[in-house]
Coordinates of C-alpha atoms in Angstrom, one line a residue:
Chain A
G1 CA -0.8 15.8 14.9
A2 CA -1.6 12.5 13.2
V3 CA -3.8 10.3 15.4
V4 CA -4.5 6.6 15.0
S5 CA -7.5 5.5 17.0
Q6 CA -7.7 1.8 18.0
H7 CA -10.8 0.1 19.4
P8 CA -11.6 -1.6 21.6
S9 CA -8.9 -1.0 24.2
W10 CA -9.6 -4.3 25.8
V11 CA -11.7 -7.3 25.2
I12 CA -12.4 -10.6 26.9
C13 CA -13.8 -13.4 24.8
K14 CA -14.6 -17.1 25.1
S15 CA -12.3 -19.6 23.4
G16 CA -13.6 -20.4 19.9
T17 CA -15.2 -17.1 19.2
S18 CA -13.9 -14.3 16.9
V19 CA -12.9 -10.8 17.8
K20 CA -12.5 -7.8 15.6
I21 CA -10.1 -4.9 16.3
E22 CA -10.5 -1.6 14.5
C23 CA -7.8 0.9 13.6
R24 CA -8.7 4.3 12.2
S25 CA -6.5 7.1 11.0
L26 CA -8.4 10.2 12.2
D27 CA -6.9 13.1 10.4
F28 CA -4.9 11.6 7.6
Q29 CA -5.2 8.9 5.0
A30 CA -3.2 5.7 5.5
T31 CA -2.7 3.6 2.5
T32 CA -0.6 1.2 4.6
M33 CA -1.2 0.2 8.2
F34 CA 0.8 -2.3 10.3
W35 CA -0.4 -4.7 12.9
Y36 CA 1.8 -5.8 15.8
R37 CA 1.6 -8.2 18.7
Q38 CA 3.3 -7.6 22.0
F39 CA 3.7 -9.9 24.9
P40 CA 4.3 -8.6 28.5
K41 CA 7.6 -6.8 28.9
Q42 CA 8.6 -7.6 25.3
S43 CA 9.0 -5.7 22.1
L44 CA 6.6 -5.4 19.3
M45 CA 6.5 -8.1 16.7
L46 CA 5.2 -7.2 13.3
M47 CA 2.3 -9.5 12.3
A48 CA 1.3 -8.1 8.9
T49 CA 1.2 -5.1 6.7
S50 CA -2.2 -4.0 5.7
N51 CA -2.6 -2.3 2.3
E52 CA -5.7 -0.4 1.2
G53 CA -7.6 -2.2 -1.5
S54 CA -5.4 -5.2 -1.6
K55 CA -4.4 -8.3 0.3
A56 CA -2.4 -7.9 3.5
T57 CA 1.2 -9.1 3.6
Y58 CA 1.8 -11.5 6.5
E59 CA 5.1 -12.1 8.3
Q60 CA 6.6 -15.5 8.4
G61 CA 4.8 -17.7 10.9
V62 CA 1.7 -15.6 11.2
E63 CA -1.4 -17.6 10.1
K64 CA -3.4 -15.5 7.6
D65 CA -6.5 -17.5 8.0
K66 CA -6.5 -17.0 11.8
F67 CA -5.6 -13.3 11.7
L68 CA -7.9 -11.8 9.0
I69 CA -7.0 -8.3 7.9
N70 CA -9.2 -6.0 6.0
H71 CA -8.2 -2.5 4.8
A72 CA -11.3 -1.4 2.8
S73 CA -10.7 2.3 3.1
L74 CA -7.9 4.8 3.5
T75 CA -8.8 5.4 7.1
L76 CA -9.8 2.0 8.4
S77 CA -8.0 -1.3 8.9
T78 CA -9.4 -4.2 10.9
L79 CA -7.8 -7.3 12.4
T80 CA -10.1 -10.2 13.2
V81 CA -8.8 -13.0 15.4
T82 CA -10.8 -16.0 14.3
S83 CA -11.5 -19.0 16.6
A84 CA -9.5 -17.4 19.4
H85 CA -7.7 -19.6 21.8
P86 CA -6.0 -18.6 25.1
E87 CA -2.6 -18.5 23.5
D88 CA -3.9 -15.7 21.3
S89 CA -4.2 -13.5 24.4
S90 CA -1.9 -10.6 23.9
F91 CA -1.6 -6.9 23.3
Y92 CA -2.3 -6.0 19.7
I93 CA -1.2 -2.6 18.3
C94 CA -1.8 -1.0 14.9
S95 CA 0.3 1.8 13.4
A96 CA 0.5 3.9 10.3
R97 CA 3.4 5.9 8.8
V98 CA 3.0 9.7 8.7
G99 CA 6.0 10.7 6.7
I100 CA 9.7 10.6 7.7
A101 CA 9.4 13.5 10.2
Y102 CA 6.6 12.1 12.2
G103 CA 7.7 8.5 12.0
Y104 CA 5.0 6.0 12.7
T105 CA 1.9 6.8 14.8
F106 CA 0.6 4.0 16.9
G107 CA -2.8 3.2 18.2
S108 CA -3.3 2.8 21.9
G109 CA -3.5 -1.0 21.6
T110 CA -6.0 -3.7 22.4
R111 CA -5.6 -6.1 25.3
L112 CA -7.2 -9.4 24.2
T113 CA -7.8 -12.0 26.8
V114 CA -9.3 -15.3 25.7
V115 CA -10.8 -17.4 28.4
Chain B
T23 CA 14.3 -8.8 8.0
Q24 CA 17.2 -6.9 9.5
L25 CA 17.8 -7.3 13.2
L26 CA 18.3 -4.6 15.9
E27 CA 20.0 -5.5 19.1
Q28 CA 19.1 -3.2 22.0
S29 CA 20.8 -3.1 25.4
P30 CA 20.5 -3.2 28.2
Q31 CA 17.2 -5.0 28.5
F32 CA 16.5 -3.7 32.0
L33 CA 17.9 -0.7 33.9
S34 CA 17.1 0.3 37.4
I35 CA 18.7 3.5 38.6
Q36 CA 18.3 6.3 41.2
E37 CA 16.9 9.7 40.4
G38 CA 19.5 12.0 39.1
E39 CA 21.7 9.4 37.5
N40 CA 22.6 9.3 33.9
L41 CA 22.1 6.4 31.5
T42 CA 22.7 5.3 28.0
V43 CA 20.7 2.8 25.9
Y44 CA 22.3 1.3 22.8
C45 CA 20.8 0.0 19.6
N46 CA 23.1 -1.9 17.2
S47 CA 22.7 -3.7 13.9
S48 CA 25.0 -5.1 11.2
S49 CA 22.7 -3.6 8.6
V50 CA 22.1 -0.1 7.4
F51 CA 18.7 1.6 8.0
S52 CA 17.3 4.5 6.1
S53 CA 16.3 6.0 9.4
L54 CA 16.1 5.1 13.1
Q55 CA 13.5 6.0 15.6
W56 CA 13.2 5.9 19.3
Y57 CA 9.9 5.4 21.1
R58 CA 8.7 5.3 24.7
Q59 CA 5.8 3.1 25.8
E60 CA 3.8 3.2 28.9
P61 CA 2.0 0.0 30.1
G62 CA -1.2 -0.6 28.3
E63 CA -0.6 2.0 25.7
G64 CA 0.9 2.2 22.2
P65 CA 4.5 3.5 21.7
V66 CA 5.0 7.2 21.4
L67 CA 7.6 8.6 19.0
L68 CA 10.4 10.5 20.7
V69 CA 12.7 11.2 17.7
T70 CA 13.7 10.2 14.2
V71 CA 17.3 10.3 13.1
V72 CA 18.0 10.1 9.4
T73 CA 21.6 11.3 8.7
G74 CA 24.7 9.4 9.7
G75 CA 26.4 11.1 12.7
E76 CA 23.3 13.1 13.5
V77 CA 22.7 14.2 17.1
K78 CA 19.3 15.3 18.4
K79 CA 18.4 16.7 21.8
L80 CA 15.0 16.6 23.4
K81 CA 15.4 18.3 26.8
R82 CA 17.4 15.8 28.9
L83 CA 17.4 13.2 26.2
T84 CA 20.2 13.0 23.6
F85 CA 19.9 10.8 20.6
Q86 CA 22.8 9.9 18.3
F87 CA 22.8 8.0 14.9
G88 CA 26.0 6.3 14.0
D89 CA 28.1 7.5 11.0
A90 CA 27.3 4.3 9.1
R91 CA 23.6 4.4 10.1
K92 CA 23.8 1.0 11.7
D93 CA 23.6 2.0 15.4
S94 CA 22.1 4.6 17.7
S95 CA 22.2 5.6 21.3
L96 CA 19.8 7.3 23.7
H97 CA 21.4 9.1 26.6
I98 CA 19.3 10.5 29.5
T99 CA 20.8 13.0 31.8
A100 CA 19.7 13.4 35.4
A101 CA 16.9 10.7 35.1
Q102 CA 13.6 11.4 36.9
P103 CA 10.9 9.0 38.0
G104 CA 8.7 10.2 35.2
D105 CA 11.3 8.8 32.7
T106 CA 10.3 5.3 33.8
G107 CA 8.9 3.2 30.9
L108 CA 9.8 0.9 28.0
Y109 CA 12.2 2.5 25.5
L110 CA 12.2 1.0 22.0
C111 CA 14.5 1.7 19.1
A112 CA 13.2 0.9 15.6
G113 CA 14.9 0.9 12.3
L114 CA 13.2 1.7 9.1
E115 CA 14.1 -0.8 6.4
Y116 CA 14.2 0.2 2.8
G117 CA 10.6 -0.8 1.8
N118 CA 8.7 0.8 4.7
K119 CA 8.9 -1.9 7.3
L120 CA 9.8 -0.9 10.9
V121 CA 12.0 -3.3 12.8
F122 CA 12.0 -3.0 16.6
G123 CA 14.7 -3.7 19.1
A124 CA 13.9 -5.9 22.1
G125 CA 13.3 -2.8 24.2
T126 CA 14.8 -1.4 27.4
I127 CA 12.7 -1.3 30.6
L128 CA 13.8 1.7 32.6
R129 CA 12.9 2.2 36.2
V130 CA 14.0 5.4 37.9
K131 CA 13.6 5.3 41.7
S132 CA 13.1 8.4 43.7

């Protein structure tokens, strides 16, 4: 089945530094990938839609200069949290759609802790 | 963005009991999906329902899509501790965007 690989699975960084999260589609091409943020015991909130070869579309209230998204190839999208602060600590998840029958395939998520 | 209301938010039951989780919206979705998520992992797709009135069964799980494609339910029969997790409904808006409900935390006690 379609697999989305997300890396790293967890990261701890110092306040003010930047962190890059990678999302790869392993056995299919994903022209569109989605980035979500999830707080403990809460649902997923869509942050942005990543489109291969073009600029990402950000949801209302999401700072595009803080959450940089790059989708340079059909199998890789990256999310960079710039100048991270403790309030950016969260669980970040990427996903890609694999047709109607398979729904959306999600990465395993990245637990970001900013200290 | 369309909204999906999911209920209940939390459910704690004994092994062997039945339960139903509801997902409602005032808007129509092209399809609706149910996911299960374990702590520290991404959601895993359980089922996709596309046709109004559709009923799908996955072992002890029964999924139903409302006739008007605005609501859905997940029914679990004879729940087991292994069913414990976060259940999420998600509606696919026309335009490829997936909208999630608030989620239901299910705990099945043995």
